Amino acid sequence: MHTFAANFEIDMSLTDEIAKRRTFGIIAHPDAGKTTLTEKLLLFGGAIQTAGAVKSNKIDMGTRSDWMDIEKQRGISVATSVMGFEYKNLKINILDTPGHADFAEDTYRTLTAVDSVIMVIDCVKGVEGQTEKLMEVCRMRNTPVICFINKLDREGQDPFDLLDEIEQKLNIKVRPMSWPIGMGKSLRGVYNIYENNLNLYEAKAQKLVNDVVEINGIDDPKIDEQLPESAVAELREEIELVNGVYDEFDSEAYLSGKVAPVFFGSAVNNFGIRELLDCFTEIAPPPVPRFTDDREIKPSEDKFSGFIFKIHANMDPKHRNRIAFARICSGKFQRGSNYYHVRHDKKIRFSNATAFMAQQKETVDEAWPGDIVGLYDTGNLKIGDTLNEGEKGIYKGIPSFSPELFKEVINLDAMKSKQLEKGLAQLMDEGVAQLFTYEMGARKVVGTVGALQFEVLQHRLLNEYSAKVQFAQVNIFKACWIGGEDSAIDAFVKDKYRHIAKDKEGKLVFMAETKAWLQMVEENFPNVKFHSISEF
Ligand code: G4P
């Protein structure tokens, strides 16, 4: 009886803790207002007291920043990697994503650890390149997305045009939940379609709560009292159009990633944020089930499981410890416990674990599904690793994407080959870049999303591993993971053996030199499938 009662207690608290968690990421093209919005959300949550407390993790590429400057700035992003706060009895975890496009791969991986996303779009610039790419990643997992159209205090594009652009470029349906009344100099407020109230705009509002007028539908005469006649007429016309054109908000469609609710506001003026946050707390999903290569695992299962989605190295070469960021997927994480490391097939004890609340890191004794814990690591963990209480399944969903830039690693000191091997392996575990080793001649080619990573690699290999390298240009357009019947793959590999490499997991990759050539090869080998993502 006693045991039953104890178990029951644990189950109840697990269910409660899961229901309280909302773990999400904010994504945006650089400069759209991600940092500003994050800060305002933290202000609402009481996690910070003053504006300006959240540092941008943008990397200033302007005036001759050398590698260390970049790394120092990057260091900021560790402190702000995960920001937790409490709001309306919920525990909200914001996972920060790097602002610089060169670190896009970091962002892709971070998105595997969230349950939903808020996407910030600049109303002047509309949908920009980075946003499109990030949306593709969200679509791979049907991650629910809420859009926040920012900078309403500027003369932006027509709201209907912006919504059309989102639908077309991001390939998702939208449903406006609020509507701007004017824009730029003539911005008067937002009409909250979702809550049926009117939020009047006040430039540079420092207070958290703006003047919100409760109204009873768009025809309420209270609106006429608040706004000039022409603005009211235009608003009523536009809301009629909105309700005619867009389907009613459908929670299921949002949760399955088919429809994005849209809010309008101005982050820097703290305007339209409360509407966004309140709606987010109502509609955003609590921790969702995740898949291993064996089965689906529900957050409410009593056994702990989680995976590593990010590793950050200590910048001090004398202390090669790192922090591995683990997303808890099921059960309760307890500091000091031994957990099973599936890839190594052994148990590891985690006596040091950190939680992230706003800007402080603090030791945690327990954590729940949806939480992120920082684990101190001396080289056992790598991105994509699964930890659990003993089963073999590995969490799926941290794929590698074909890099954009490729260079060959040239070892400048033959005496240090071993150090180079080790350094490359460890830096690849951290996800700094991807390594492709050719079948022929063991040539090593590094692939990255941005040019910056080559500098990072060169510097760190020398400083941390005493390995001196140079990077040589190579002519590669894309790395394609290959799939298909064994016989088709064998025939292909035989034919193209000079262009076949293995990725860090030993998976076969075709290193295509040009787009045209890749197309030709695809036509010539119809039974081989070429993928730009390592998981297919
Ligand atoms: P990011 O993290 O997405 O890259 O963007 P961030 O929040 O750093 O914002 C980029 C710039 O846009 C900042 O200006 C910020 O103040 C401004 N901004 C954010 N929200 C709004 C808004 O609602 N309206 C207007 N007009 N501007 C907004 P900055 O000049 O780069 O920096 P700062 O000196 O103003 O901080």
Coordinates of C-alpha atoms in Angstrom, one line a residue, residues 212-501:
V212 CA -6.7 48.4 -22.7
V213 CA -10.4 49.1 -23.3
E214 CA -12.7 46.1 -22.9
I215 CA -15.2 46.1 -25.7
N216 CA -18.0 43.9 -26.8
G217 CA -17.3 43.1 -30.4
I218 CA -16.2 45.4 -33.3
D219 CA -19.5 47.3 -33.3
D220 CA -19.3 48.4 -29.7
P221 CA -19.8 52.2 -29.6
K222 CA -17.0 52.4 -27.0
I223 CA -14.6 52.1 -30.0
D224 CA -16.1 55.2 -31.5
E225 CA -15.4 57.1 -28.3
Q226 CA -11.7 56.1 -28.4
L227 CA -10.8 56.7 -32.1
P228 CA -11.4 59.2 -34.8
E229 CA -14.2 58.4 -37.2
S230 CA -12.1 57.6 -40.2
A231 CA -9.9 55.2 -38.2
V232 CA -13.0 53.4 -36.8
A233 CA -14.6 53.1 -40.3
E234 CA -11.4 51.6 -41.7
L235 CA -10.9 49.3 -38.7
R236 CA -14.5 47.9 -39.0
E237 CA -14.0 47.4 -42.7
E238 CA -10.7 45.6 -42.3
I239 CA -12.0 43.4 -39.5
E240 CA -14.9 42.4 -41.7
L241 CA -12.5 41.5 -44.4
V242 CA -10.3 39.6 -42.0
N243 CA -13.2 37.5 -40.8
G244 CA -14.3 36.9 -44.3
V245 CA -11.0 35.9 -45.7
Y246 CA -9.4 33.9 -42.9
D247 CA -10.9 30.8 -41.2
E248 CA -11.7 31.0 -37.5
F249 CA -8.8 30.2 -35.3
D250 CA -8.5 26.5 -35.0
S251 CA -6.4 25.2 -32.2
E252 CA -5.8 21.8 -33.7
A253 CA -4.6 23.3 -37.0
Y254 CA -2.2 25.5 -35.0
L255 CA -0.9 22.6 -32.9
S256 CA -0.2 20.6 -36.0
G257 CA 1.7 23.4 -37.6
K258 CA -0.8 24.1 -40.4
V259 CA -2.0 27.6 -39.3
A260 CA 0.0 30.4 -37.7
P261 CA -1.9 32.8 -35.5
V262 CA -0.6 36.3 -36.1
F263 CA -0.1 39.2 -33.7
F264 CA 0.9 42.8 -34.5
G265 CA 2.9 45.1 -32.2
S266 CA 6.0 47.0 -31.4
A267 CA 8.5 45.3 -29.2
V268 CA 10.6 48.3 -28.4
N269 CA 7.5 50.2 -27.3
N270 CA 6.3 47.2 -25.3
F271 CA 3.1 47.3 -27.4
G272 CA 1.1 44.2 -28.3
I273 CA 3.3 41.9 -26.3
R274 CA 0.9 41.2 -23.5
E275 CA -1.7 40.1 -26.1
L276 CA 0.9 37.8 -27.6
L277 CA 2.0 36.3 -24.3
D278 CA -1.5 35.8 -22.9
C279 CA -2.6 34.0 -26.0
F280 CA 0.7 32.0 -26.1
T281 CA 0.0 30.8 -22.6
E282 CA -3.4 29.6 -23.6
I283 CA -2.7 27.9 -26.9
A284 CA 0.9 26.9 -27.0
P285 CA 1.5 23.2 -26.3
P286 CA 3.0 21.7 -23.1
P287 CA 5.9 19.3 -23.7
V288 CA 4.9 17.0 -26.6
P289 CA 5.8 13.3 -27.1
R290 CA 9.0 12.6 -29.0
F291 CA 10.2 9.7 -31.1
T292 CA 13.2 7.4 -30.7
D293 CA 14.1 5.0 -33.4
D294 CA 12.2 2.4 -31.3
R295 CA 9.0 4.1 -30.2
E296 CA 7.1 7.2 -29.2
I297 CA 7.9 8.4 -25.7
K298 CA 5.4 10.4 -23.8
P299 CA 6.5 13.1 -21.3
S300 CA 4.4 11.5 -18.6
E301 CA 6.3 8.2 -18.6
D302 CA 7.9 7.8 -15.2
K303 CA 11.3 6.9 -16.5
F304 CA 13.6 9.8 -17.2
S305 CA 14.8 10.4 -20.8
G306 CA 16.4 13.3 -22.7
F307 CA 18.8 14.3 -25.4
I308 CA 21.7 16.6 -26.0
F309 CA 21.1 19.4 -28.5
K310 CA 23.9 21.8 -27.8
I311 CA 27.4 21.7 -26.4
H312 CA 29.3 24.7 -25.3
A313 CA 33.0 24.5 -24.7
N314 CA 34.9 26.2 -22.0
M315 CA 37.0 28.9 -23.6
D316 CA 39.9 28.3 -21.2
P317 CA 42.2 25.8 -22.9
K318 CA 43.4 24.5 -19.6
H319 CA 40.0 23.4 -18.6
R320 CA 38.5 21.4 -21.3
N321 CA 35.2 20.8 -19.7
R322 CA 32.1 21.7 -21.6
I323 CA 28.4 22.3 -20.9
A324 CA 26.0 20.0 -22.6
F325 CA 22.5 21.2 -22.9
A326 CA 20.0 18.4 -22.4
R327 CA 16.3 18.7 -23.1
I328 CA 14.2 16.6 -20.7
C329 CA 11.6 14.6 -22.6
S330 CA 10.1 12.3 -20.0
G331 CA 10.1 11.5 -16.3
K332 CA 12.0 13.4 -13.7
F333 CA 15.7 14.2 -13.9
Q334 CA 17.5 14.0 -10.6
R335 CA 20.9 15.4 -10.0
G336 CA 23.4 12.8 -8.8
S337 CA 21.7 10.0 -10.6
N338 CA 23.3 7.5 -12.9
Y339 CA 21.8 7.6 -16.3
Y340 CA 22.3 5.3 -19.3
H341 CA 24.2 6.8 -22.2
V342 CA 22.8 4.9 -25.1
R343 CA 25.7 5.5 -27.6
H344 CA 28.4 4.5 -25.2
D345 CA 26.2 1.7 -23.7
K346 CA 27.2 2.7 -20.2
K347 CA 25.9 4.6 -17.2
I348 CA 27.1 8.1 -16.3
R349 CA 26.6 9.9 -13.1
F350 CA 25.5 13.5 -13.4
S351 CA 26.4 15.2 -10.1
N352 CA 26.6 18.6 -11.6
A353 CA 23.5 20.0 -13.3
T354 CA 22.5 23.6 -13.9
A355 CA 19.1 25.1 -14.6
F356 CA 18.6 28.4 -16.3
M357 CA 16.4 31.1 -14.8
A358 CA 16.6 34.4 -16.6
Q359 CA 20.2 35.3 -16.4
Q360 CA 21.4 33.3 -13.5
K361 CA 22.5 29.8 -13.7
E362 CA 21.7 27.8 -10.6
T363 CA 22.3 24.2 -9.5
V364 CA 19.2 22.1 -9.9
D365 CA 18.3 18.9 -8.0
E366 CA 15.5 17.9 -10.2
A367 CA 14.0 18.9 -13.5
W368 CA 10.9 18.0 -15.5
P369 CA 9.9 17.4 -19.1
G370 CA 10.3 20.6 -21.1
D371 CA 13.1 21.8 -18.9
I372 CA 16.7 22.3 -20.2
V373 CA 19.5 21.3 -17.9
G374 CA 23.2 22.1 -18.4
L375 CA 25.4 19.1 -17.7
Y376 CA 29.1 19.4 -17.1
D377 CA 30.9 17.2 -19.4
T378 CA 34.5 16.1 -19.9
G379 CA 34.1 14.7 -23.4
N380 CA 31.6 11.9 -23.0
L381 CA 28.7 13.7 -24.6
K382 CA 28.0 14.9 -28.1
I383 CA 25.1 16.5 -29.9
G384 CA 22.3 14.1 -30.5
D385 CA 23.2 11.8 -27.6
T386 CA 20.3 10.2 -25.7
L387 CA 20.2 9.7 -21.9
N388 CA 17.7 7.5 -20.2
E389 CA 17.1 4.8 -17.6
G390 CA 18.3 1.9 -19.7
E391 CA 16.5 1.5 -23.0
K392 CA 18.3 1.4 -26.3
G393 CA 16.2 3.8 -28.4
I394 CA 17.9 7.0 -29.6
Y395 CA 15.9 10.2 -30.0
K396 CA 15.5 11.1 -33.6
G397 CA 15.3 14.5 -35.1
I398 CA 18.7 16.1 -34.8
P399 CA 19.7 15.8 -38.4
S400 CA 22.7 17.4 -40.1
F401 CA 22.0 19.7 -43.0
S402 CA 24.2 19.9 -46.0
P403 CA 26.7 22.7 -45.3
E404 CA 27.0 25.7 -47.6
L405 CA 30.8 26.1 -47.6
F406 CA 33.5 23.4 -47.9
K407 CA 37.2 23.5 -47.4
E408 CA 39.9 20.8 -47.2
V409 CA 41.9 20.5 -44.0
I410 CA 45.6 20.7 -44.6
N411 CA 47.7 19.5 -41.7
L412 CA 50.8 21.8 -41.4
D413 CA 52.5 19.8 -38.7
A414 CA 52.8 16.1 -39.4
M415 CA 54.0 15.5 -35.9
K416 CA 50.7 16.6 -34.5
S417 CA 48.4 14.3 -36.6
K418 CA 47.0 12.6 -33.5
Q419 CA 46.2 15.9 -31.8
L420 CA 44.5 17.1 -35.0
E421 CA 42.4 13.9 -35.2
K422 CA 41.3 14.4 -31.6
G423 CA 40.7 18.1 -31.9
L424 CA 38.6 17.7 -35.1
A425 CA 36.6 14.9 -33.5
Q426 CA 35.8 16.9 -30.4
L427 CA 35.0 20.1 -32.2
M428 CA 32.7 18.2 -34.5
D429 CA 30.9 16.7 -31.5
E430 CA 30.3 20.2 -30.4
G431 CA 28.7 20.9 -33.7
V432 CA 31.1 23.7 -34.8
A433 CA 31.2 22.2 -38.3
Q434 CA 30.8 19.0 -40.2
L435 CA 33.6 16.7 -41.2
F436 CA 33.6 14.6 -44.3
T437 CA 36.3 12.0 -44.8
Y438 CA 36.8 10.8 -48.4
E439 CA 36.9 7.1 -49.0
M440 CA 39.9 7.7 -51.3
G441 CA 43.0 9.0 -49.7
A442 CA 41.3 9.8 -46.4
R443 CA 41.1 13.5 -47.4
K444 CA 39.3 15.5 -44.9
V445 CA 36.8 18.2 -45.9
V446 CA 35.1 20.5 -43.4
G447 CA 31.7 21.9 -44.2
T448 CA 30.1 24.9 -42.5
V449 CA 27.1 27.2 -42.9
G450 CA 29.3 30.4 -42.6
A451 CA 32.8 31.5 -43.2
L452 CA 33.3 32.3 -39.5
Q453 CA 33.5 28.7 -38.5
F454 CA 36.8 28.1 -40.4
E455 CA 38.4 30.9 -38.3
V456 CA 36.9 29.3 -35.2
L457 CA 38.3 25.9 -36.1
Q458 CA 41.7 27.1 -37.0
H459 CA 42.1 29.1 -33.8
R460 CA 40.7 26.4 -31.5
L461 CA 42.7 23.6 -33.1
L462 CA 45.9 25.5 -32.5
N463 CA 45.1 26.8 -29.0
E464 CA 43.4 23.8 -27.5
Y465 CA 45.0 20.9 -29.4
S466 CA 48.3 22.4 -30.7
A467 CA 47.3 21.4 -34.2
K468 CA 48.2 23.8 -36.9
V469 CA 46.0 23.6 -40.0
Q470 CA 45.2 25.5 -43.1
F471 CA 42.1 25.3 -45.2
A472 CA 42.3 24.9 -48.9
Q473 CA 39.6 25.7 -51.4
V474 CA 37.7 22.8 -52.8
N475 CA 35.1 22.8 -55.4
I476 CA 32.0 21.3 -53.8
F477 CA 28.4 22.5 -54.2
K478 CA 26.6 20.2 -51.8
A479 CA 27.1 17.1 -49.6
C480 CA 24.2 14.7 -50.3
W481 CA 23.5 11.7 -48.0
I482 CA 22.6 8.8 -50.2
G483 CA 19.9 6.3 -49.8
G484 CA 18.1 3.5 -51.7
E485 CA 18.5 -0.2 -52.3
D486 CA 21.9 -1.6 -51.3
S487 CA 22.6 -2.8 -54.8
A488 CA 21.9 0.6 -56.3
I489 CA 24.1 2.3 -53.7
D490 CA 26.9 -0.2 -54.3
A491 CA 26.8 0.5 -58.0
F492 CA 26.7 4.2 -57.5
V493 CA 29.6 4.2 -55.0
K494 CA 31.7 2.1 -57.4
D495 CA 31.1 4.5 -60.2
K496 CA 31.7 7.7 -58.2
Y497 CA 34.2 6.5 -55.7
R498 CA 36.3 9.6 -56.1
H499 CA 33.5 11.7 -54.8
I500 CA 32.3 9.6 -52.0
A501 CA 33.0 10.5 -48.4

